[in-house]
Protein backbone atom coordinates (compact mmCIF):
# COMPACT_ATOMS: atom_id res chain seq x y z
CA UNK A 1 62.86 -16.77 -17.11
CA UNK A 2 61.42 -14.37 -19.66
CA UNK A 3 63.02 -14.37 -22.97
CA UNK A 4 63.90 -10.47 -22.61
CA UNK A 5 65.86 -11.47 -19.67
CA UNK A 6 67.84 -14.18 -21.24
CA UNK A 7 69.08 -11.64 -24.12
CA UNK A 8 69.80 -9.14 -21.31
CA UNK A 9 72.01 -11.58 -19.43
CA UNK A 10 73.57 -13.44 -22.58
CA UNK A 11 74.15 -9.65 -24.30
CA UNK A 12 72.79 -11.45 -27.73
CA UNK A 13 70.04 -9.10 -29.64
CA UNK A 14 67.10 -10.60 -30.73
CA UNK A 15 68.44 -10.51 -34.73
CA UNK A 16 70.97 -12.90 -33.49
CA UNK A 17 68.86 -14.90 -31.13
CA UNK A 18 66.31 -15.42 -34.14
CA UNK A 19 69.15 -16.32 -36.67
CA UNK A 20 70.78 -18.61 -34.01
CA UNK A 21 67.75 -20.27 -33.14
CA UNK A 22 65.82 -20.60 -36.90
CA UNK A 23 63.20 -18.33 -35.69
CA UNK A 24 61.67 -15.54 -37.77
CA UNK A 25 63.23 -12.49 -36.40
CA UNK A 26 59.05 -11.04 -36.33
CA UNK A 27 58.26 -14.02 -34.03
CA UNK A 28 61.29 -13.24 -31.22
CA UNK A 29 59.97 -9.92 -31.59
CA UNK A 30 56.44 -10.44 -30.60
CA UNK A 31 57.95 -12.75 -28.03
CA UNK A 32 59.38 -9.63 -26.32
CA UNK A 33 57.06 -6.88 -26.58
CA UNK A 34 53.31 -8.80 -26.71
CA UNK A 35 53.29 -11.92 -25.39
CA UNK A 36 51.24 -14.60 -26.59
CA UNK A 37 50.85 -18.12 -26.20
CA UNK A 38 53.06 -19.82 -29.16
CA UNK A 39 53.25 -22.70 -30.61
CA UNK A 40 54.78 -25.58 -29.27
CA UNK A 41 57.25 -25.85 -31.54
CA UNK A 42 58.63 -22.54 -31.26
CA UNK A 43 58.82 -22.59 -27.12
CA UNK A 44 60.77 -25.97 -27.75
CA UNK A 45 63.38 -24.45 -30.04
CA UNK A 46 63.06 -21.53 -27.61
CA UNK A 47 63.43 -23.78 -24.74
CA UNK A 48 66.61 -25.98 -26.66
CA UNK A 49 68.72 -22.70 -27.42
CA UNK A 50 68.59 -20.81 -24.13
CA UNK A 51 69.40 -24.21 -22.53
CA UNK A 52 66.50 -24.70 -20.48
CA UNK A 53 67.10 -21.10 -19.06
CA UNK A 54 63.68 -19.98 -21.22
CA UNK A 55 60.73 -22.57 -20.46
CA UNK A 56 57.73 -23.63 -22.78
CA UNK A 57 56.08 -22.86 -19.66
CA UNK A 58 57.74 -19.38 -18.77
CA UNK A 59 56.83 -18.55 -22.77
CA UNK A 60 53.22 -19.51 -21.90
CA UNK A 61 52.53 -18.78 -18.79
CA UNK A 62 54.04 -15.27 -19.16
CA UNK A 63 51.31 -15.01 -22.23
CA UNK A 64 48.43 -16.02 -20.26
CA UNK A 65 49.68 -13.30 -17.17
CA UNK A 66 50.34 -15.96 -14.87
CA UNK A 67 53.84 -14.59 -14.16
């Protein structure tokens, strides 16, 4: 699932997405409107607050224009 989505369905902005999740509210951004392969780190605390819903590999894979 693509991060976008996950805000759509959970009605949670990205400002509260970032806060939640200890993200930089410039990196949830990016996420959302120019994807590009992140760190690790960041799809795993991606990955850990959408509860599983958002993938390392949908953040990824979604980057590379797999998906």
């Amino acid at each position: 699932m693509r991060l976008e989505d996950y805000l759509k369905k959970e009605s949670e902005t990205q400002r509260s997405f970032a806060k939640r999740s200890g993200l930089d509210e410039a990196t949830v951004s990016r996420l959302i409107n120019k994807p590009y392969v992140c760190r690790l780190k960041t799809a795993k605390l991606i990955e850990h607050h959408t509860y599983g819903l958002v993938t390392w590999i949908d953040l990824n894979s979604i980057a590379m224009g797999e998906k």
